Coordinates of C-alpha atoms in Angstrom, one line a residue:
M1 CA -107.3 -100.6 -86.1
S2 CA -108.1 -96.9 -86.4
G3 CA -108.2 -96.7 -90.2
R4 CA -107.4 -98.5 -93.4
A5 CA -104.6 -96.2 -94.7
Q6 CA -102.4 -93.3 -93.6
L7 CA -100.7 -90.7 -95.7
M8 CA -97.6 -89.1 -94.2
W9 CA -97.4 -85.4 -94.9
D10 CA -95.8 -82.3 -93.5
E11 CA -95.7 -79.2 -95.7
A12 CA -92.1 -78.6 -94.5
V13 CA -90.9 -81.5 -96.6
T14 CA -90.9 -79.1 -99.5
G15 CA -87.8 -77.6 -97.8
Y16 CA -85.9 -80.5 -99.4
D17 CA -84.8 -78.1 -102.1
F18 CA -81.5 -78.3 -104.0
G19 CA -82.1 -75.0 -105.7
P20 CA -83.2 -73.6 -109.0
G21 CA -82.5 -75.8 -112.0
H22 CA -82.1 -79.0 -110.0
P23 CA -84.2 -81.9 -111.4
M24 CA -85.5 -82.7 -107.9
D25 CA -87.9 -79.8 -107.8
P26 CA -90.0 -79.9 -104.5
V27 CA -92.9 -78.5 -106.5
R28 CA -93.6 -82.1 -107.4
L29 CA -94.3 -82.9 -103.7
A30 CA -96.6 -79.9 -103.2
L31 CA -98.5 -80.6 -106.4
T32 CA -99.0 -84.2 -105.5
M33 CA -100.5 -83.3 -102.1
R34 CA -102.7 -80.7 -103.8
L35 CA -104.0 -83.3 -106.2
V36 CA -104.7 -85.8 -103.3
E37 CA -106.7 -83.0 -101.8
A38 CA -108.5 -82.1 -105.1
F39 CA -109.8 -85.7 -105.2
E40 CA -110.7 -85.4 -101.5
L41 CA -108.7 -88.5 -100.5
D42 CA -107.7 -86.6 -97.3
R43 CA -111.4 -86.4 -96.3
G44 CA -112.1 -89.9 -95.0
P45 CA -110.3 -92.7 -96.8
L46 CA -106.9 -91.4 -95.9
E47 CA -105.7 -90.2 -92.5
V48 CA -103.1 -87.5 -93.1
V49 CA -100.4 -87.6 -90.4
A50 CA -97.1 -85.8 -89.8
A51 CA -94.4 -87.8 -88.0
K52 CA -91.4 -86.3 -86.2
P53 CA -88.1 -85.9 -87.9
A54 CA -85.8 -89.0 -87.6
G55 CA -83.5 -88.4 -84.6
D56 CA -79.9 -89.4 -84.5
S57 CA -80.5 -92.8 -82.9
T58 CA -82.9 -93.7 -85.7
L59 CA -80.5 -92.3 -88.4
R60 CA -77.7 -94.4 -87.0
L61 CA -79.7 -97.6 -87.8
V62 CA -78.4 -97.2 -91.3
H63 CA -76.0 -94.2 -91.4
R64 CA -72.6 -93.7 -89.9
E65 CA -72.3 -91.1 -87.2
D66 CA -69.5 -89.2 -89.0
Y67 CA -71.7 -88.9 -92.0
I68 CA -74.7 -87.6 -90.0
E69 CA -72.3 -85.0 -88.4
A70 CA -71.1 -84.0 -91.9
V71 CA -74.7 -83.4 -93.1
R72 CA -75.4 -81.4 -89.9
A73 CA -72.3 -79.3 -90.6
A74 CA -73.3 -78.7 -94.2
S75 CA -76.8 -77.8 -93.0
A76 CA -75.4 -75.0 -90.8
D77 CA -72.9 -73.8 -93.4
P78 CA -73.3 -75.1 -96.9
S79 CA -69.9 -73.6 -97.9
A80 CA -68.3 -76.1 -95.5
A81 CA -69.9 -79.2 -97.3
D82 CA -67.5 -82.1 -97.4
V83 CA -67.5 -83.6 -100.9
S84 CA -65.8 -86.7 -99.6
Y85 CA -69.3 -87.5 -98.2
G86 CA -71.0 -86.7 -101.5
L87 CA -72.2 -83.3 -100.2
G88 CA -71.8 -80.1 -102.1
T89 CA -71.7 -81.9 -105.5
E90 CA -73.7 -81.2 -108.6
D91 CA -76.2 -84.0 -107.7
D92 CA -76.3 -83.2 -104.0
P93 CA -75.6 -79.5 -103.5
A94 CA -75.7 -78.4 -99.8
F95 CA -78.3 -76.0 -98.6
V96 CA -79.2 -74.4 -95.3
G97 CA -81.4 -76.9 -93.5
I98 CA -80.4 -79.9 -95.5
H99 CA -80.2 -82.1 -92.4
E100 CA -83.5 -81.0 -91.0
A101 CA -85.4 -81.5 -94.3
S102 CA -83.8 -84.9 -94.9
A103 CA -84.5 -86.1 -91.4
L104 CA -88.1 -84.9 -91.7
I105 CA -88.6 -87.0 -94.9
A106 CA -86.9 -90.0 -93.2
G107 CA -89.1 -89.5 -90.2
Q108 CA -92.2 -89.8 -92.3
S109 CA -91.1 -93.2 -93.7
V110 CA -90.1 -94.5 -90.3
G111 CA -93.5 -93.3 -88.9
A112 CA -95.3 -95.1 -91.7
A113 CA -93.4 -98.3 -90.9
E114 CA -94.2 -98.0 -87.2
A115 CA -97.9 -97.4 -87.8
V116 CA -98.2 -100.5 -90.1
W117 CA -96.2 -102.7 -87.7
R118 CA -98.3 -101.6 -84.7
G119 CA -101.5 -102.3 -86.6
D120 CA -102.7 -98.8 -86.4
V121 CA -103.3 -99.0 -90.2
L122 CA -102.9 -101.6 -92.8
H123 CA -101.3 -99.3 -95.4
A124 CA -99.2 -96.2 -95.1
V125 CA -97.9 -94.0 -97.9
N126 CA -95.0 -91.5 -97.9
F127 CA -94.6 -90.3 -101.4
T128 CA -92.0 -87.8 -100.2
G129 CA -89.7 -90.7 -99.4
G130 CA -88.0 -93.4 -101.5
L131 CA -84.6 -91.7 -101.4
H132 CA -82.9 -95.0 -102.2
H133 CA -79.4 -94.0 -103.3
A134 CA -78.1 -92.6 -100.0
M135 CA -75.4 -94.9 -98.6
P136 CA -74.5 -95.5 -94.9
G137 CA -71.6 -93.1 -95.3
G138 CA -72.5 -90.7 -98.1
A139 CA -75.0 -88.9 -100.2
S140 CA -75.7 -90.0 -103.7
G141 CA -78.2 -89.4 -106.5
F142 CA -80.2 -86.6 -104.9
C143 CA -80.5 -88.6 -101.7
I144 CA -79.1 -87.6 -98.3
Y145 CA -80.7 -90.0 -95.8
N146 CA -82.0 -93.3 -97.0
D147 CA -85.6 -93.3 -95.6
A148 CA -86.5 -96.6 -97.3
A149 CA -83.6 -98.4 -95.6
L150 CA -84.4 -96.6 -92.3
A151 CA -88.0 -97.7 -92.4
I152 CA -86.9 -101.3 -93.0
A153 CA -84.3 -101.1 -90.2
R154 CA -86.9 -99.8 -87.8
L155 CA -89.2 -102.7 -88.7
L156 CA -86.4 -105.1 -87.9
E157 CA -85.7 -103.3 -84.6
L158 CA -89.4 -103.7 -83.7
G159 CA -89.2 -107.4 -84.2
A160 CA -89.9 -108.1 -87.9
E161 CA -88.2 -111.2 -89.0
R162 CA -88.8 -110.9 -92.8
V163 CA -89.3 -107.7 -94.7
A164 CA -89.5 -107.5 -98.5
Y165 CA -88.6 -104.4 -100.4
V166 CA -89.7 -103.9 -104.1
D167 CA -88.3 -101.0 -106.0
V168 CA -89.7 -100.0 -109.4
D169 CA -87.8 -96.7 -109.8
V170 CA -86.0 -96.5 -113.1
H171 CA -82.7 -96.4 -111.2
H172 CA -81.3 -99.3 -109.2
G173 CA -82.1 -99.2 -105.5
D174 CA -78.5 -99.4 -104.6
G175 CA -78.5 -97.8 -101.2
V176 CA -81.2 -100.1 -99.8
Q177 CA -79.4 -103.2 -101.3
A178 CA -76.1 -102.1 -99.7
A179 CA -77.7 -101.6 -96.3
F180 CA -79.0 -105.1 -96.2
W181 CA -76.5 -106.9 -98.4
E182 CA -75.6 -109.4 -95.7
D183 CA -79.0 -109.6 -93.9
P184 CA -81.2 -112.6 -94.9
R185 CA -84.1 -111.1 -93.1
V186 CA -84.5 -108.5 -95.9
L187 CA -85.3 -109.4 -99.5
T188 CA -84.6 -106.4 -101.9
I189 CA -86.0 -106.6 -105.4
S190 CA -85.2 -103.8 -107.9
L191 CA -86.5 -103.5 -111.5
H192 CA -84.5 -100.7 -113.2
E193 CA -83.0 -99.6 -116.5
H194 CA -79.8 -101.6 -117.3
P195 CA -76.7 -100.3 -115.5
R196 CA -74.9 -100.0 -118.8
T197 CA -77.1 -97.1 -119.8
L198 CA -78.0 -95.4 -116.5
F199 CA -76.8 -94.2 -113.1
P200 CA -75.7 -95.7 -110.7
Q201 CA -74.3 -98.4 -113.0
T202 CA -75.1 -101.1 -110.5
G203 CA -77.9 -103.6 -110.2
W204 CA -76.6 -106.5 -112.4
P205 CA -78.5 -109.8 -112.1
E206 CA -75.3 -111.3 -110.6
E207 CA -75.6 -109.1 -107.5
T208 CA -77.5 -111.5 -105.3
G209 CA -76.5 -110.8 -101.7
G210 CA -73.6 -111.3 -99.4
E211 CA -72.3 -114.3 -97.5
G212 CA -75.1 -115.9 -95.5
A213 CA -77.7 -113.9 -97.4
E214 CA -77.4 -115.4 -100.9
G215 CA -80.5 -114.7 -103.0
S216 CA -81.6 -111.8 -100.8
A217 CA -80.8 -109.2 -103.4
V218 CA -82.7 -109.4 -106.7
N219 CA -82.0 -107.3 -109.7
V220 CA -83.8 -107.1 -113.0
A221 CA -81.8 -105.0 -115.5
L222 CA -84.2 -103.8 -118.2
P223 CA -83.1 -102.8 -121.7
A224 CA -83.4 -99.1 -122.4
G225 CA -86.6 -98.4 -124.3
T226 CA -88.6 -101.0 -122.4
G227 CA -92.3 -100.0 -122.5
D228 CA -95.5 -101.1 -120.7
E229 CA -95.7 -104.7 -121.9
G230 CA -92.1 -105.6 -121.2
W231 CA -92.0 -103.7 -117.8
L232 CA -95.2 -105.5 -116.6
R233 CA -94.0 -108.8 -118.0
A234 CA -90.7 -108.5 -116.1
F235 CA -92.5 -107.4 -112.8
H236 CA -94.9 -110.3 -112.9
A237 CA -92.2 -112.8 -114.0
V238 CA -90.1 -112.1 -110.9
V239 CA -91.9 -110.4 -108.0
P240 CA -94.9 -112.5 -107.1
E241 CA -93.1 -115.8 -107.0
L242 CA -90.3 -114.5 -104.9
L243 CA -92.6 -112.8 -102.5
G244 CA -94.7 -116.0 -102.3
A245 CA -91.6 -118.0 -101.4
F246 CA -90.2 -115.4 -98.9
R247 CA -93.5 -114.6 -97.1
P248 CA -92.6 -111.2 -95.7
Q249 CA -94.4 -109.9 -92.7
V250 CA -94.3 -106.4 -94.2
L251 CA -94.0 -105.3 -97.8
V252 CA -92.2 -102.0 -98.5
T253 CA -92.4 -100.7 -102.0
Q254 CA -90.7 -97.7 -103.8
H255 CA -92.6 -96.2 -106.7
G256 CA -90.2 -93.8 -108.5
A257 CA -92.2 -92.3 -111.4
D258 CA -89.1 -91.8 -113.6
T259 CA -89.8 -95.0 -115.6
H260 CA -92.3 -92.8 -117.6
F261 CA -91.7 -92.0 -121.2
E262 CA -91.7 -88.3 -120.5
D263 CA -89.1 -88.4 -117.8
P264 CA -86.1 -86.4 -118.8
L265 CA -83.4 -88.4 -116.9
A266 CA -83.9 -91.9 -118.1
H267 CA -84.7 -94.1 -121.1
L268 CA -87.7 -96.4 -120.3
A269 CA -91.0 -95.8 -122.0
V270 CA -93.6 -96.7 -119.4
S271 CA -97.0 -95.1 -119.1
L272 CA -98.8 -93.7 -116.1
D273 CA -101.4 -96.5 -116.6
A274 CA -98.7 -99.2 -116.3
Q275 CA -97.4 -97.4 -113.1
R276 CA -100.9 -97.5 -111.7
S277 CA -101.1 -101.2 -112.6
V278 CA -98.0 -102.0 -110.7
A279 CA -99.2 -100.0 -107.7
E280 CA -102.4 -102.1 -107.7
S281 CA -100.3 -105.3 -108.0
C282 CA -98.2 -104.3 -105.0
H283 CA -101.4 -103.6 -103.0
A284 CA -102.7 -107.0 -103.9
L285 CA -99.4 -108.7 -103.1
A286 CA -99.3 -107.1 -99.7
H287 CA -102.7 -108.8 -99.0
T288 CA -101.6 -112.1 -100.5
V289 CA -98.2 -112.5 -98.7
A290 CA -98.0 -110.0 -95.8
D291 CA -101.5 -109.9 -94.3
G292 CA -102.0 -106.5 -95.9
R293 CA -99.1 -104.8 -94.2
W294 CA -97.9 -102.3 -96.9
V295 CA -95.6 -99.3 -96.7
A296 CA -95.5 -97.4 -100.0
L297 CA -92.9 -94.7 -100.8
G298 CA -92.3 -92.3 -103.7
G299 CA -88.8 -91.9 -105.2
G300 CA -87.5 -90.4 -108.4
G301 CA -89.6 -88.6 -111.0
Y302 CA -88.6 -85.5 -112.9
A303 CA -91.6 -84.8 -115.1
V304 CA -92.9 -82.8 -112.1
V305 CA -96.2 -81.6 -113.6
D306 CA -97.4 -84.2 -116.1
V307 CA -96.4 -87.4 -114.4
V308 CA -95.4 -87.4 -110.7
P309 CA -98.5 -85.9 -109.1
R310 CA -100.8 -88.2 -111.0
S311 CA -98.8 -91.3 -110.5
W312 CA -98.5 -90.8 -106.7
T313 CA -102.1 -89.7 -106.3
H314 CA -103.1 -93.0 -107.9
L315 CA -100.8 -94.7 -105.4
A316 CA -102.4 -93.0 -102.5
A317 CA -105.9 -93.7 -103.7
I318 CA -105.1 -97.4 -104.2
A319 CA -103.8 -97.6 -100.6
A320 CA -106.9 -95.8 -99.4
G321 CA -109.1 -98.3 -101.0
R322 CA -110.6 -95.7 -103.2
P323 CA -108.9 -96.1 -106.5
I324 CA -109.3 -93.3 -109.1
D325 CA -110.8 -94.2 -112.4
P326 CA -108.0 -93.4 -115.0
A327 CA -110.6 -91.7 -117.2
S328 CA -111.4 -89.2 -114.4
V329 CA -111.2 -85.5 -115.3
I330 CA -108.7 -83.7 -113.1
P331 CA -110.4 -80.9 -111.1
D332 CA -109.9 -77.4 -112.6
A333 CA -108.7 -76.0 -109.3
W334 CA -105.6 -78.2 -109.4
R335 CA -104.9 -77.3 -113.0
H336 CA -105.1 -73.6 -112.2
E337 CA -102.7 -74.2 -109.2
V338 CA -100.3 -75.9 -111.6
F339 CA -100.3 -72.9 -114.0
R340 CA -100.0 -70.4 -111.1
R341 CA -96.9 -72.2 -109.7
T342 CA -95.2 -73.4 -112.9
R343 CA -96.7 -71.6 -115.9
Q344 CA -97.1 -75.0 -117.4
L345 CA -100.4 -76.5 -118.7
A346 CA -101.5 -79.4 -116.6
P347 CA -102.8 -82.7 -117.8
Q348 CA -106.6 -83.0 -118.0
R349 CA -107.2 -86.7 -117.1
M350 CA -105.7 -89.3 -114.8
T351 CA -104.5 -91.4 -117.7
D352 CA -102.1 -91.5 -120.6
G353 CA -104.9 -93.3 -122.5
R354 CA -103.2 -96.7 -122.4
A355 CA -104.6 -100.1 -121.4
P356 CA -101.5 -102.0 -120.5
V357 CA -101.4 -105.7 -121.1
W358 CA -98.6 -108.2 -120.9
R359 CA -97.8 -111.8 -121.7
D360 CA -97.3 -114.0 -118.7
F361 CA -93.7 -115.4 -118.6
G362 CA -94.8 -118.9 -117.6
E363 CA -97.6 -119.3 -120.0
G364 CA -96.4 -117.2 -122.9
G365 CA -93.0 -118.9 -123.4
Y366 CA -89.5 -117.6 -123.4
N367 CA -88.1 -115.9 -126.5
P368 CA -84.3 -116.4 -126.5
A369 CA -83.9 -113.6 -129.0
D370 CA -85.8 -111.0 -127.0
R371 CA -83.6 -108.8 -124.7
L372 CA -86.4 -108.3 -122.2
D373 CA -86.8 -112.1 -121.8
Q374 CA -83.0 -112.5 -121.6
A375 CA -83.0 -110.0 -118.7
V376 CA -85.8 -111.8 -116.9
L377 CA -84.2 -115.2 -117.3
A378 CA -80.8 -113.9 -116.1
T379 CA -82.5 -112.8 -112.9
R380 CA -84.5 -115.9 -112.4
R381 CA -81.4 -118.1 -112.9
A382 CA -79.4 -116.0 -110.5
V383 CA -81.8 -116.0 -107.5
F384 CA -84.8 -118.4 -108.0
P385 CA -82.9 -121.6 -106.9
A386 CA -81.9 -119.9 -103.6
H387 CA -85.6 -119.6 -102.8
G388 CA -86.4 -123.2 -103.9
L389 CA -87.9 -122.0 -107.2
L390 CA -87.3 -123.2 -110.7
P391 CA -85.8 -120.5 -113.0

C-alpha cells in the first residue's frame, strides 16, 4: 500500500460553474483546497492525485446514452440545452464545457473508488463530488453526472459484492437511491431534512428498496430545525447497526455541508463541530465494518466561505490520519485569500465553539412525543427487520 490516504484534485474542477448568482459557487472548491494546503495536509499525510475524466463507457454505468449526448450537445452550445433532460433550467443552467467539467468531477470519484478497491490507499477523498441528485436520464438539483453512483457502480464492476453508501447531506440522496433501487448489493442510507419541507421531496422512511432488494434503501427524514444533538442521535441510532449487519466491503460516504445552521438553502441547525464528529464516526465505521476501505465525497454546501472549506478540510484531515484540533487558528494566508477572492471576512478558527453530545437511542429511551425520535423509530421499523435487527 503506497499511502494511507489520497485526495483527488484537479484545478479544472472549478470549471463546474453555473454562473454568477448561482448557489453552487465553485469558489467553495478552490477555497477548500487552499485551506487543505494552508494546513499542509498535501505535504505528506495526503497524496494529491488527479484522475482522468470519466469516459462514456464509465458514464453509461449509471447514465443513459441519450442523456450523455444531450449533456454533450449543451456543452457545445448552451442555447441548445434540452430542458426535458433537466438542462438549461434555473437549477441546472447549461454552460460551455458542462460535459467536460461534470465528467472530470465524476472521474475523480471513480478514481478514488478504484484506488481504494485496488488497495493503493485505505481512504480516498473527493470533496468536489457527491453530486447525488443526478438521475440516469436527467440533471437535477445542481447535479449533472452522479459521481457517487458512478463510483459505486465501478466498485461493483470491479467485483465488490457489498457496498454501503451513507449520505448526510441536508437533501435526500435520491439519485443514488434510484440508481440502486433494485440492487441488493448496495445499501443506501440517507439522513436529510424531511421531504415535506425540502427539495427533492423524496426520502420518506417507507422508501425501502425495490423488489428483491427490500431494506436496501434507508431514509431518515429529520424535522426542520434539528440541531447537533438530534442529528447525531439519529445518525448513531441507525447507521452503525445497519452497517454492522450489512458488512460492506467498501464504505462510500457523502458529506454535504448544507446541514449547517448558516446554510441559506435548508433548515437544519447543525454545527461544523457535529459535521466533524460524523466524519470521524464514518472513518471509524469504515475500519470497523469494511477493513478501512473508505471513499469520502463532498456534496452540497452553500455557505461557501464560513462553512464548506472548514468542514471538508476536517474531512480530508481525518482521512489523512492527521485530524485538525477544532481550536486551531486558521492561517492568515488563507484568510487573506478569502478576502481577496470574495471580499468576505473569513472565520478565524476551525470550530463553531460547540462540543456536540447526544443521547444514545438504545440507552436513553424513546420519547413518543419527540419528533426526532418519531423519525428515527419510523426508519428503524421500516428497514431493521429486513436486516435481522430489532427496531
